[in-house]
Coordinates of C-alpha atoms and ligand atoms in Angstrom, one line a residue:
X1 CA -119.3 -14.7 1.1
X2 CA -122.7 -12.9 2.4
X3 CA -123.5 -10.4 -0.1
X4 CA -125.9 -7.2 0.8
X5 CA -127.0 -6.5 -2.5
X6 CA -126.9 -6.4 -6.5
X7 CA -123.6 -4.7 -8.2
X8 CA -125.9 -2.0 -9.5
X9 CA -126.8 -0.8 -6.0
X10 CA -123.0 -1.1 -4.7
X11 CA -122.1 1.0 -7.8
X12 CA -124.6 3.9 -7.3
X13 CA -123.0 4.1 -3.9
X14 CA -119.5 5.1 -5.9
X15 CA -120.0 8.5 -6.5
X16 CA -117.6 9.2 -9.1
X17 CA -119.1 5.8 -11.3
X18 CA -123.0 5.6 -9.8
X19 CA -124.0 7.7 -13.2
X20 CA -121.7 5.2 -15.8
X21 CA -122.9 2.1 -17.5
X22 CA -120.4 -1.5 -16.6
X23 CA -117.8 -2.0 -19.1
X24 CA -117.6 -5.0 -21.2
X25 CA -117.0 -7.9 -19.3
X26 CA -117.2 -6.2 -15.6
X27 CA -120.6 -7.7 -14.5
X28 CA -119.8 -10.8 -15.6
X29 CA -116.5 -10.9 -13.4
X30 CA -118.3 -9.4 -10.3
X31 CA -121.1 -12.1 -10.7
X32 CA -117.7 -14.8 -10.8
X33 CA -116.5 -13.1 -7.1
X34 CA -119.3 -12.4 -5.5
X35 CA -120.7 -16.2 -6.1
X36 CA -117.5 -18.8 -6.3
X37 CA -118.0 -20.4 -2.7
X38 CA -114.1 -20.7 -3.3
X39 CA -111.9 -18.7 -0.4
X40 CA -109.5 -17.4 -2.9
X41 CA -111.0 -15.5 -6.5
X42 CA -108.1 -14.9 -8.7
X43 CA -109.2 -12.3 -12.0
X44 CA -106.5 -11.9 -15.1
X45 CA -108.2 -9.0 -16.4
X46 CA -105.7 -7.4 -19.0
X47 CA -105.6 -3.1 -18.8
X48 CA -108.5 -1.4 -19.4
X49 CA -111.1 -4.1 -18.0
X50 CA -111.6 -1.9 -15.1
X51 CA -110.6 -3.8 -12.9
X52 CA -110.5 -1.3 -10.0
X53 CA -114.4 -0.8 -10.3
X54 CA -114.7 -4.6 -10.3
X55 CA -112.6 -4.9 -6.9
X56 CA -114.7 -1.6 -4.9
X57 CA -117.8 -2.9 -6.1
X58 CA -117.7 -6.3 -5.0
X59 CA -116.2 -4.8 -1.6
X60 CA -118.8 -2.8 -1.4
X61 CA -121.5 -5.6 -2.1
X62 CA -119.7 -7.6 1.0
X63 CA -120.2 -4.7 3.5
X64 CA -116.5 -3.9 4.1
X65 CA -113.3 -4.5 2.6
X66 CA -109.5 -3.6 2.4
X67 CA -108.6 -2.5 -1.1
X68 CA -104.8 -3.7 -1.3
X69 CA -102.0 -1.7 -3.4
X70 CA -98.6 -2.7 -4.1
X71 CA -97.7 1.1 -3.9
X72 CA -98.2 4.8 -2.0
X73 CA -98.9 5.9 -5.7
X74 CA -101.7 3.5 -7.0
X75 CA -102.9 4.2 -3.2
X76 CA -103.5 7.5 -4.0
X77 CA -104.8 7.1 -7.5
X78 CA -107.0 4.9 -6.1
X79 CA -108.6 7.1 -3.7
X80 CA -109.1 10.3 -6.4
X81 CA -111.2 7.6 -8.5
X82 CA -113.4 6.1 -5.4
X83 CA -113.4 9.1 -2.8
X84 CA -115.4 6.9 -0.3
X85 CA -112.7 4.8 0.4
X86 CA -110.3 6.0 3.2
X87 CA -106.5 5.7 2.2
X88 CA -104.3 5.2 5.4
X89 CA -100.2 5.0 5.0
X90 CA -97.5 4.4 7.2
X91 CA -97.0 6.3 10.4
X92 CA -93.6 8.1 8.6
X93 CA -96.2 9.6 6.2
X94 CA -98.2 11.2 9.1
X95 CA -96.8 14.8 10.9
X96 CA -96.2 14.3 14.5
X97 CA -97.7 17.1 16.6
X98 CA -95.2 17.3 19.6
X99 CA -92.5 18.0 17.3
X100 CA -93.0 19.1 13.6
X101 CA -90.1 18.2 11.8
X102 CA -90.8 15.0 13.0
X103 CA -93.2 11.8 11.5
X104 CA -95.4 9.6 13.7
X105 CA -92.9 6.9 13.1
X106 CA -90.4 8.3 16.0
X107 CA -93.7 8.8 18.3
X108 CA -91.8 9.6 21.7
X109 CA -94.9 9.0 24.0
X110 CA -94.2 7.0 26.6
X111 CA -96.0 5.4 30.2
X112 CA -93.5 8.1 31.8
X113 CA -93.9 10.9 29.1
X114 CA -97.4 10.7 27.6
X115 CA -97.9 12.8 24.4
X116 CA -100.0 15.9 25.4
X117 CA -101.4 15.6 21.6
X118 CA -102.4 11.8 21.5
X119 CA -106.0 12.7 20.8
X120 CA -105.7 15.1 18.1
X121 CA -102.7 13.2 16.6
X122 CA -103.2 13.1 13.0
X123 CA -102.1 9.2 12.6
X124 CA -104.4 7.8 15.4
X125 CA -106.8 9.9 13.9
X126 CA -107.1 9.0 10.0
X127 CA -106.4 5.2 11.5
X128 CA -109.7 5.4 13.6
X129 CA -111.5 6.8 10.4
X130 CA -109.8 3.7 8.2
X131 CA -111.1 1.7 10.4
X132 CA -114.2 3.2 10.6
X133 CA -114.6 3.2 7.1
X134 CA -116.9 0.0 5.1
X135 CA -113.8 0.6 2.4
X136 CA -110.4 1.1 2.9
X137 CA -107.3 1.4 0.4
X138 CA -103.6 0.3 2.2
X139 CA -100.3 -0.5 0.5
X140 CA -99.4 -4.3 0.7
X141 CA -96.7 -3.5 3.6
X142 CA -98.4 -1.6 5.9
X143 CA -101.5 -4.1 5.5
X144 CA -99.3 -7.2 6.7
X145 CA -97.1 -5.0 9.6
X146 CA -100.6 -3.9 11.3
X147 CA -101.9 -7.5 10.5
X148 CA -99.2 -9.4 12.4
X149 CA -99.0 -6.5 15.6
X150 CA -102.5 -4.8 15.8
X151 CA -104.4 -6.7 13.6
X152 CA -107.2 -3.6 13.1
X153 CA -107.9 -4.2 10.0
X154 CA -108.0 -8.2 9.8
X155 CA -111.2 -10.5 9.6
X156 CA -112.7 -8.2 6.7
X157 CA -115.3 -10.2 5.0
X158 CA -113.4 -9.6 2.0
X159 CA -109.9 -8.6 0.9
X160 CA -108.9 -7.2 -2.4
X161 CA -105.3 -7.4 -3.7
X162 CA -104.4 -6.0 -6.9
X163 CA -101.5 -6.2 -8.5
X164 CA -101.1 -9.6 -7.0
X165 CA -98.0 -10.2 -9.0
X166 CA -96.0 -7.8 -7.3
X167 CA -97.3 -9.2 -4.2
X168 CA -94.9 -12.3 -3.7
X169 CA -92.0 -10.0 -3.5
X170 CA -93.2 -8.5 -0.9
X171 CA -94.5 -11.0 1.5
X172 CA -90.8 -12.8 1.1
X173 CA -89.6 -9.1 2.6
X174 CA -91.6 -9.2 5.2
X175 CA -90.9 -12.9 6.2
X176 CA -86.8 -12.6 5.6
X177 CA -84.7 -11.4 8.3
X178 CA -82.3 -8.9 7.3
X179 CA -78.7 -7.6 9.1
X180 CA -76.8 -4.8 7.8
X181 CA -73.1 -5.0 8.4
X182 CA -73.3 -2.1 10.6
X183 CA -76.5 -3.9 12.9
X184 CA -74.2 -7.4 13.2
X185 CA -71.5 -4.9 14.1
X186 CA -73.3 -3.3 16.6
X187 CA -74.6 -6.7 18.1
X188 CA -71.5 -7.8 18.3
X189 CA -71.8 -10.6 15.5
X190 CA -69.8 -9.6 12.9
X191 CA -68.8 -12.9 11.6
X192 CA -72.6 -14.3 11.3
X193 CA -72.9 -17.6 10.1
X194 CA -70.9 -19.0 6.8
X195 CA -70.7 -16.9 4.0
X196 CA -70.4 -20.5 2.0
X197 CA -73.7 -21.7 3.0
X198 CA -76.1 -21.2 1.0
X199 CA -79.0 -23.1 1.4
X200 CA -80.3 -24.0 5.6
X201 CA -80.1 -28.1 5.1
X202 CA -76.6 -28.4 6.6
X203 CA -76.8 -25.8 8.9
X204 CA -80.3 -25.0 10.5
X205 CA -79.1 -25.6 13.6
X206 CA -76.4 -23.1 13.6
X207 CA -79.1 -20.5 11.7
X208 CA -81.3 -20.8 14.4
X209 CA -78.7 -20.2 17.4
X210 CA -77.6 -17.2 15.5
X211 CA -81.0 -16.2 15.1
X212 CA -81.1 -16.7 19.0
X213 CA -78.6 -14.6 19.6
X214 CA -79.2 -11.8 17.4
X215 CA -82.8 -11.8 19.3
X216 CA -81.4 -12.2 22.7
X217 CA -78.7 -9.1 21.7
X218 CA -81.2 -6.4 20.0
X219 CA -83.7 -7.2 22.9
X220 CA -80.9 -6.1 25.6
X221 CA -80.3 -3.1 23.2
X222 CA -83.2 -2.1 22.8
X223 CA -84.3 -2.7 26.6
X224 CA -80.8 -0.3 27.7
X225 CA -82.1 2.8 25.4
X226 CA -85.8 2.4 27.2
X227 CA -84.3 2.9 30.3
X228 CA -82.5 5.6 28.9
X229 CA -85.3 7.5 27.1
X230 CA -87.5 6.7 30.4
X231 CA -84.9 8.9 32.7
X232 CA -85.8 12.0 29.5
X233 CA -87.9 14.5 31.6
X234 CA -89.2 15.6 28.5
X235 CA -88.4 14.5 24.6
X236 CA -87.5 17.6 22.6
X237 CA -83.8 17.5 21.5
X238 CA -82.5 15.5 18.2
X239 CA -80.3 13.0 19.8
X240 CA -83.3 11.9 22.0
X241 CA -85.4 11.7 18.9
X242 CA -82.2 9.4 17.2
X243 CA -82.9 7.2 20.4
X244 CA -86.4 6.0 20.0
X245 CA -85.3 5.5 16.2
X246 CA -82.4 3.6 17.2
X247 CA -84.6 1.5 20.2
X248 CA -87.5 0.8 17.5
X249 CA -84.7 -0.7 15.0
X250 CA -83.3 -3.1 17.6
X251 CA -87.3 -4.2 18.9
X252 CA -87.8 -4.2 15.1
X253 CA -84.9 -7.0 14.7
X254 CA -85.7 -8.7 18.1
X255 CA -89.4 -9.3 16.4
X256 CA -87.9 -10.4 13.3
X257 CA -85.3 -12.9 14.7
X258 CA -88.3 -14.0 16.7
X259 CA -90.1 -14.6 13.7
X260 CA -87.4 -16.3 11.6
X261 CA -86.4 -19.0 15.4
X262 CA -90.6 -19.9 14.6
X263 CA -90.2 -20.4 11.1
X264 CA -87.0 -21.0 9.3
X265 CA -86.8 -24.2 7.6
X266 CA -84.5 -26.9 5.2
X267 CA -85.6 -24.5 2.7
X268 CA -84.6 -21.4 3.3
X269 CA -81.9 -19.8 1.7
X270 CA -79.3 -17.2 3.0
X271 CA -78.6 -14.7 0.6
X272 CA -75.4 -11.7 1.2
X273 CA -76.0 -8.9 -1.3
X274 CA -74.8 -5.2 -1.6
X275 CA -77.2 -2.5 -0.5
X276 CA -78.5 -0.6 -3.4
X277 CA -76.6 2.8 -3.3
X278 CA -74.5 1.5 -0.4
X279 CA -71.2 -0.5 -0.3
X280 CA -72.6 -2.1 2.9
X281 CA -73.2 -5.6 3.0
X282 CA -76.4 -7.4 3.7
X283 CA -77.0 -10.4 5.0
X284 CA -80.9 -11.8 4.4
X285 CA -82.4 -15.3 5.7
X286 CA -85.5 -15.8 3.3
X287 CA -87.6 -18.4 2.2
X288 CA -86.9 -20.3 -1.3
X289 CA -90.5 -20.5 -1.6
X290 CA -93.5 -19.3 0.6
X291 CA -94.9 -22.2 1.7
X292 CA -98.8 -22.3 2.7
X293 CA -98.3 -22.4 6.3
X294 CA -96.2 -19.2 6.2
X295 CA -98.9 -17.8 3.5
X296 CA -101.5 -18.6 5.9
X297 CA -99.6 -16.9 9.1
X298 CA -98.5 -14.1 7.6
X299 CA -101.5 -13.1 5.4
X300 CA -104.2 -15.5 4.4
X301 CA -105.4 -16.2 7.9
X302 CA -106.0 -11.8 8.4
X303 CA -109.3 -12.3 5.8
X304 CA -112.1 -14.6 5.5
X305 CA -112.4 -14.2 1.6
X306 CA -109.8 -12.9 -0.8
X307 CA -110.1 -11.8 -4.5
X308 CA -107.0 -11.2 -6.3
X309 CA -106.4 -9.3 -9.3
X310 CA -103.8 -8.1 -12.2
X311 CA -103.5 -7.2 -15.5
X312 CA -100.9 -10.2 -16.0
X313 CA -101.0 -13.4 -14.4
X314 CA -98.7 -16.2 -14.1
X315 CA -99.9 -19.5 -14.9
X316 CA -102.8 -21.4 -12.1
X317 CA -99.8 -23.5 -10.7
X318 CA -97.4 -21.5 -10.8
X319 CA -99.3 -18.5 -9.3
X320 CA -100.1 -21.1 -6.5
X321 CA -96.8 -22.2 -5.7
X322 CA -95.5 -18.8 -5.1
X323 CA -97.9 -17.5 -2.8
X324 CA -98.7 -20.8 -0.4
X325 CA -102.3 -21.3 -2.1
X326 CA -103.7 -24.5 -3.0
X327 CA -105.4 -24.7 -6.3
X328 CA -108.6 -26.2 -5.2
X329 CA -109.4 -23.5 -3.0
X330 CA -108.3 -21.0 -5.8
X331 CA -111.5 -20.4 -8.7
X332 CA -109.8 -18.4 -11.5
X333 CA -111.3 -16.2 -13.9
X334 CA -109.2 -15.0 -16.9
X335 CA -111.2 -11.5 -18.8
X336 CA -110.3 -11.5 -22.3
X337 CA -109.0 -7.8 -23.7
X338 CA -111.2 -5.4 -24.6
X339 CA -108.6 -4.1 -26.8
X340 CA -109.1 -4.6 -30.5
X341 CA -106.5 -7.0 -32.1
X342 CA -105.2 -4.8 -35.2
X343 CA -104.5 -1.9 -33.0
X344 CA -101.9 -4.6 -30.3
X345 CA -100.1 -6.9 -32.9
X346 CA -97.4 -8.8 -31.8
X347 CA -94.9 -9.9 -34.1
X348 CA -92.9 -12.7 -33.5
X349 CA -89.6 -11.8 -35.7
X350 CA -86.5 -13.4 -34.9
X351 CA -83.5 -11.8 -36.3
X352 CA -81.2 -13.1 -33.8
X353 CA -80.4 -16.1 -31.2
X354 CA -79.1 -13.5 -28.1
X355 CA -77.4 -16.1 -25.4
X356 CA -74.8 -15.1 -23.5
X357 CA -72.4 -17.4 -25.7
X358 CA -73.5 -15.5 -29.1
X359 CA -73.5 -11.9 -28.2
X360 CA -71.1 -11.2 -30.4
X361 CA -72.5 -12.5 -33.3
X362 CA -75.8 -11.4 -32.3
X363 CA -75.9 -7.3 -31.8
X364 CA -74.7 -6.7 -35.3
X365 CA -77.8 -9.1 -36.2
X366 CA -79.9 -7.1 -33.6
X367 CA -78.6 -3.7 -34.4
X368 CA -79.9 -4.9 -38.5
X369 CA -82.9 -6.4 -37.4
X370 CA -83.5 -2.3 -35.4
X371 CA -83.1 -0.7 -38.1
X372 CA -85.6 -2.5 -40.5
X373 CA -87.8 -1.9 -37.8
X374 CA -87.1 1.8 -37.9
X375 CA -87.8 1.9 -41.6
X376 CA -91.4 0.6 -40.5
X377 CA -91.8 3.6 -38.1
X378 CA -90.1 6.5 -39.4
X379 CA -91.7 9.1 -37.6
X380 CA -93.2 7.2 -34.3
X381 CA -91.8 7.3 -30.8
X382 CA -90.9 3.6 -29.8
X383 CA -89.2 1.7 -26.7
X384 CA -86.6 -1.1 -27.0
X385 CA -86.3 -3.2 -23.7
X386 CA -83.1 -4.0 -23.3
X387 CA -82.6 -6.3 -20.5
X388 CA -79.6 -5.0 -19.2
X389 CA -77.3 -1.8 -19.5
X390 CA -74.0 -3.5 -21.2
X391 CA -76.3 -5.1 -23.7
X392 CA -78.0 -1.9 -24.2
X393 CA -75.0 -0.1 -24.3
X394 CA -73.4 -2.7 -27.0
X395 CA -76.3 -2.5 -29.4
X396 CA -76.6 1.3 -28.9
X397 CA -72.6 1.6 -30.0
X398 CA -73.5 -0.7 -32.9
X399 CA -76.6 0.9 -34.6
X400 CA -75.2 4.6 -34.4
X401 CA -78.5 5.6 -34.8
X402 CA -79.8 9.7 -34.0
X403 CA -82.9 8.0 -32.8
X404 CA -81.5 6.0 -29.9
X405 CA -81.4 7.4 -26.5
X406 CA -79.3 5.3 -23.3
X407 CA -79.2 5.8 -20.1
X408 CA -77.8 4.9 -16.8
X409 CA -79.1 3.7 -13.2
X410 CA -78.5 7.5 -12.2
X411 CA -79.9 9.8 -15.1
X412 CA -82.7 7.2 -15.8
X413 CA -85.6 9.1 -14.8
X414 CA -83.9 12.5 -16.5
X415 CA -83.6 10.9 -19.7
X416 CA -86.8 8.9 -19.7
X417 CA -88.4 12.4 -18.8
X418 CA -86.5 14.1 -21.6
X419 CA -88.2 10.7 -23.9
X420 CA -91.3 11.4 -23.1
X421 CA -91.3 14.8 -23.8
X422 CA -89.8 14.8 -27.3
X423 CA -91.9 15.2 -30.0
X424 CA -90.0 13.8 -32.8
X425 CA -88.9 9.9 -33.5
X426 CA -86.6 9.3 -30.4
X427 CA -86.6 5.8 -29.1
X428 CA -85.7 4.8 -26.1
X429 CA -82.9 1.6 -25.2
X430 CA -83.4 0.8 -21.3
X431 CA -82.9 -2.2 -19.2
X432 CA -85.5 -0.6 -17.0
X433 CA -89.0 0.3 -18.5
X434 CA -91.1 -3.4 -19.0
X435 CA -92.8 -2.2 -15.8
X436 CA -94.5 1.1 -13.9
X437 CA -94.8 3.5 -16.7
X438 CA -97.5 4.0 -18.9
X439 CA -96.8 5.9 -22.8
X440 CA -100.4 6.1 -24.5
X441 CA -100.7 7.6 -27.2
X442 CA -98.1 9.2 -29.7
X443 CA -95.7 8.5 -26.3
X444 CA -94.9 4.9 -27.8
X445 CA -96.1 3.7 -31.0
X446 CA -94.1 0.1 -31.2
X447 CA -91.9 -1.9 -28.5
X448 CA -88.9 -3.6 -29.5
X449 CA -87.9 -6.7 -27.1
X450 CA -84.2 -7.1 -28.2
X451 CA -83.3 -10.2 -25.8
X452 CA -85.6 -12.7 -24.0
X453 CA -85.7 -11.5 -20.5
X454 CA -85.1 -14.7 -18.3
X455 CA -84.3 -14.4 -14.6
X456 CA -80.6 -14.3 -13.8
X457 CA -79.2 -17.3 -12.8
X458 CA -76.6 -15.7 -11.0
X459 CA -79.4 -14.5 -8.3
X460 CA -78.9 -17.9 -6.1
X461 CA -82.6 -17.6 -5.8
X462 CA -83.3 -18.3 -8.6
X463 CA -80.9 -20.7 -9.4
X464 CA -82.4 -22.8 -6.8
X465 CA -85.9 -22.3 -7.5
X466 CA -85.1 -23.7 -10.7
X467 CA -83.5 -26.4 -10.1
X468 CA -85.6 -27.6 -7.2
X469 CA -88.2 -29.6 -10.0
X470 CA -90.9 -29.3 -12.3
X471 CA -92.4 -26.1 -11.3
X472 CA -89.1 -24.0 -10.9
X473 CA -88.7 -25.0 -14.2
X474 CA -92.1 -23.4 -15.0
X475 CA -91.8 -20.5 -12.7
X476 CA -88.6 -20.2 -14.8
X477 CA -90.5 -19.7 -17.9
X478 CA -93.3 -18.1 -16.8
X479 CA -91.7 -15.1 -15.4
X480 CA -89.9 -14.6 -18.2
X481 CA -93.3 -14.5 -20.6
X482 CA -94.6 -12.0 -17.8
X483 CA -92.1 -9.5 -18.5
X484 CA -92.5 -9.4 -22.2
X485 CA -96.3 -9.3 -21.8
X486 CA -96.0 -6.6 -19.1
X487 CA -92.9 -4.9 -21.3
X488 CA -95.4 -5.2 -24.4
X489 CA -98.4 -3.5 -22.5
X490 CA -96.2 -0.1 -22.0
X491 CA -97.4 1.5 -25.0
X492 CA -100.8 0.3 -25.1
X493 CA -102.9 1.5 -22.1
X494 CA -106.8 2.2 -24.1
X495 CA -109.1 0.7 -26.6
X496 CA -108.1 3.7 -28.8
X497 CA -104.7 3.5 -28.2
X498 CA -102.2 1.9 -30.7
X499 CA -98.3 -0.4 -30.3
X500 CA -97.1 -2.4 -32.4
X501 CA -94.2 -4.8 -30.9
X502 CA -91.9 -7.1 -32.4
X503 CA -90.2 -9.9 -30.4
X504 CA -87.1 -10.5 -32.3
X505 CA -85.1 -12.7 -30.4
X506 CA -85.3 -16.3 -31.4
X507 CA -84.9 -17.7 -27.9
X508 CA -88.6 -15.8 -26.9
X509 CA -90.0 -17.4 -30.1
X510 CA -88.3 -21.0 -28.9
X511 CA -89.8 -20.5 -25.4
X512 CA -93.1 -19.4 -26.8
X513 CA -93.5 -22.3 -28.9
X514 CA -92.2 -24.5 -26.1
X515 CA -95.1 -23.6 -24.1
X516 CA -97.7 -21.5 -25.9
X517 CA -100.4 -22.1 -22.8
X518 CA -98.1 -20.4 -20.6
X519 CA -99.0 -17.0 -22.1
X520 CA -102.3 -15.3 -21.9
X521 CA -105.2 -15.6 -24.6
X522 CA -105.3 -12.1 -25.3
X523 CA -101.8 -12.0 -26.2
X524 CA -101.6 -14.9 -28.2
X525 CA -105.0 -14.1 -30.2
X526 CA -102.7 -11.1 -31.6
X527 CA -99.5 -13.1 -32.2
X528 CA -98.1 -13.4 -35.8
X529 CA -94.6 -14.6 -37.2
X530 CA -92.3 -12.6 -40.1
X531 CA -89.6 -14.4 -41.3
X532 CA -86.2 -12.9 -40.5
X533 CA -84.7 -10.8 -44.1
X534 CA -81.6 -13.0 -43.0
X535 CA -80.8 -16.7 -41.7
X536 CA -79.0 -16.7 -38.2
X537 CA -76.5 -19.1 -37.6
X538 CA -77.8 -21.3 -34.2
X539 CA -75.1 -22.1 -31.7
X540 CA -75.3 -25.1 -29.7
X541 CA -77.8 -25.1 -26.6
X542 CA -79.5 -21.8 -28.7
Ligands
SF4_601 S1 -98.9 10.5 19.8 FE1 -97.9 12.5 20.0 S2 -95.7 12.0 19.9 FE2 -96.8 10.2 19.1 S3 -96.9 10.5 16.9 FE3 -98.8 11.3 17.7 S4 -98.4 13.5 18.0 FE4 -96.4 12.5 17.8

């Protein structure tokens, strides 16, 4: 990578850091990315490294770069700490000027019907500045739509993606090809292919002439409503607006069955789920795995040089496998903590073996094992992650305990709000909170993980990904150790911040000592073991 000067001048040209010293550890890792002659950087650098000021400075010292998010919100925290780089979003986030209860998103100009406000419209305008500007911050989704139609913001000397954990997620939504029931309906391909099949070896064939069909159909759709929106003399009533929505869905799915005829595989899966919030069915061709040829397509090829960063990391191979990278070209950097130990212990405390199969010999162990915990913290606000809501539910019915507040999918964010807020010893069961939030402070004082949180093997995904060898196995693993990490981190967000947690199921201390290596050095360094105040009985396969 050609770099145009030292970190200390790229700094001074961050206005709201020029006038602060480096933190522990952040020179050191800017020195790692700005000389590894590797094409992919990847930095584990636990919260509170700084990790933002690492990525905009090294962007900085390349001359331009896009500053990758996995969300509108850290977009736009982003932004308030480095004001000199320009956030852009998706058109739907942009006021349309021809009609103002509309977004950019439904943009009705036309070759017919140009838009008398093209060049004051507020999305081609802050686009132009994006572009325009050495530093730019975009969410992950809008980065790899632009990248694969206009490709404005591609060939960057360097790209920044933080977060990168989240980021496999959603490259695999933008590669799948999804069909409502109501779009097959409307295609005219209500029965689809087999429900049974699961995986594409028996049946590419028949996956790709459906996928031929589906592209052929939305492509005559969508070419019927142009004609129709072209005889519009002018576009100002609703239904005309619904139109161009409906006629952008249907190009939408012609692209997308285009995309899956180039690049389904034997390894694809097909996957029919409920919508979330819907009873409507959906139907989704996806990859088992991104392979590095659809990595490199989709994403790797839009950037000469990448660094990728997050507070939590899953293990070099692993990492590699699931975004289509190949270790050699990948230098890795793990940052220690700059937390201090005895302020983040972890104690490993099993009180219980929670499978499945021993549930009911296990809460009443779990709901025990709670309690002495609460004895420990009489008067401190704590979380307990809870896996799922009949689990959380059960153990919540079993302690009786004043301190315990449940929720459910729909009052979540009520009730976690109402947590929060207390200021006396509540504590908190959910299913939902090892991720996204952040409770410094007096807001969360210990962490309770009541059940290892393994992957559901229900999920045909990941039922397949681990059976499919050696690393699924891992993967397997691994993504369960990243959840309690990232489920531990919750209550501990600054150097002068305090948690305690206490892992107190034995199958997290089985899969710990299993395969210690698998979990970071800064959370092991802080790892201790209390014996249970009671033997468990082990069931077979615990
Ligand atoms: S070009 Fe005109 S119609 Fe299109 S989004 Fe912009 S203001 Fe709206």
């Amino acid at each position: 990578m050609n770099i145009l000067m030292d970190a200390e001048q790229a700094k001074s040209r961050l206005s709201k850091f020029k006038d602060r010293e480096f933190r522990i550890h952040q020179q050191e890792t800017i020195e790692f990315v700005t000389q590894s002659d590797k094409r992919f950087r990847v930095v584990a650098m636990p919260t509170g490294g700084g990790k933002s000021l690492v990525g905009m400075v090294c962007g900085v010292m390349a001359g331009q770069a896009n500053y990758l998010c996995s969300t509108k919100i850290l977009q736009n925290q982003l932004v308030a700490d480095f004001p000199e780089s320009k956030a852009l979003f998706g058109r739907n986030n942009y006021e349309c000027l021809m009609d103002r209860s509309k977004f950019c998103d439904t943009c009705a100009s036309t070759e017919s019907n140009p838009c008398q406000y093209a060049d004051s419209c507020i999305y081609r305008i802050e686009k132009a500045k994006a572009i325009a500007s050495p530093l730019r911050t975009l969410n992950y989704k809008y980065f790899l739509v632009e990248a694969q139609f206009s490709g404005r913001f591609s060939g960057t000397p360097l790209t920044i993606i933080d977060e990168v954990d989240a980021l496999e997620g959603t490259l695999i939504g933008h590669i799948a090809l999804s069909f409502t029931e109501r779009s097959l309906f409307r295609l005219g391909m209500e029965s689809g292919p087999s429900r049974k099949t699961v995986t594409a070896k028996d049946g590419l064939d028949s996956w790709k002439e459906f996928g031929l069909e589906a592209m052929k159909r939305s492509l005559d759709i969508a070419s019927s409503i142009t004609k129709e929106i072209e005889s519009f003399d002018k576009i100002t009533e609703d239904w005309q607006f619904i139109k161009l929505k409906e006629r952008d869905h249907y190009y939408h799915l012609y692209e997308r069955s285009k995309m899956f005829i180039d690049n389904v595989t034997r390894d694809w899966i097909m996957e029919c789920t409920e919508r979330q919030g819907s009873r409507q069915a959906v139907t989704t061709f996806r990859p088992l795995w991104i392979t590095p040829e659809l990595a490199e397509s989709f994403l790797w090829a839009k950037a000469d040089n990448f660094l990728l960063m997050s507070a939590t990391m899953l293990p070099k191979p692993v990492f590699c496998k699931t975004l289509g990278l190949d270790p050699d070209e990948v230098d890795w950097m793990s940052v220690p903590s700059t937390f201090p130990i005895e302020r983040r212990p972890i104690h490993i405390w099993p009180v219980a073996s929670v499978t499945n199969k021993t549930l009911d010999t296990a809460i009443p162990q779990l709901a025990k094992g709670i309690n002495e915990i609460f004895k420990l913290h009489p008067h401190q606000h704590g979380i307990c992650q809870g896996v799922s809501y009949s689990l959380c539910k059960r153990v919540a019915d079993e302690l009786k305990s004043d301190r315990i507040i449940i929720h459910t999918p729909q009052d979540r964010q009520e009730v976690l709000d109402r947590f929060i807020e207390s200021k006396d010893n509540t504590v908190i069961l959910s299913p939902s909170i090892e991720r996204g939030i952040s409770l410094e402070g007096s807001k969360c004082e210990f962490v309770i993980w009541i059940k290892a949180p393994f992957l559901s093997l229900m999920d045909r995904v990941v039922s397949q990904r681990l059976y499919s060898g050696p690393i699924g196995k891992l993967w397997y693993k691994s993504s369960m150790m990243l959840s309690v990490v990232q489920g531990c981190g919750r209550g501990m967000r600054s150097k002068s911040d305090s948690c305690v947690c206490y892992l107190i199921d034995y199958q997290i201390n089985k899969a710990y000592m299993e395969n210690p290596s698998l979990w970071p050095d800064w959370f092991r360094e802080a790892v201790s073991w209390t014996e249970a105040p009671w033997e468990f009985k082990l069931e077979n396969n615990s």
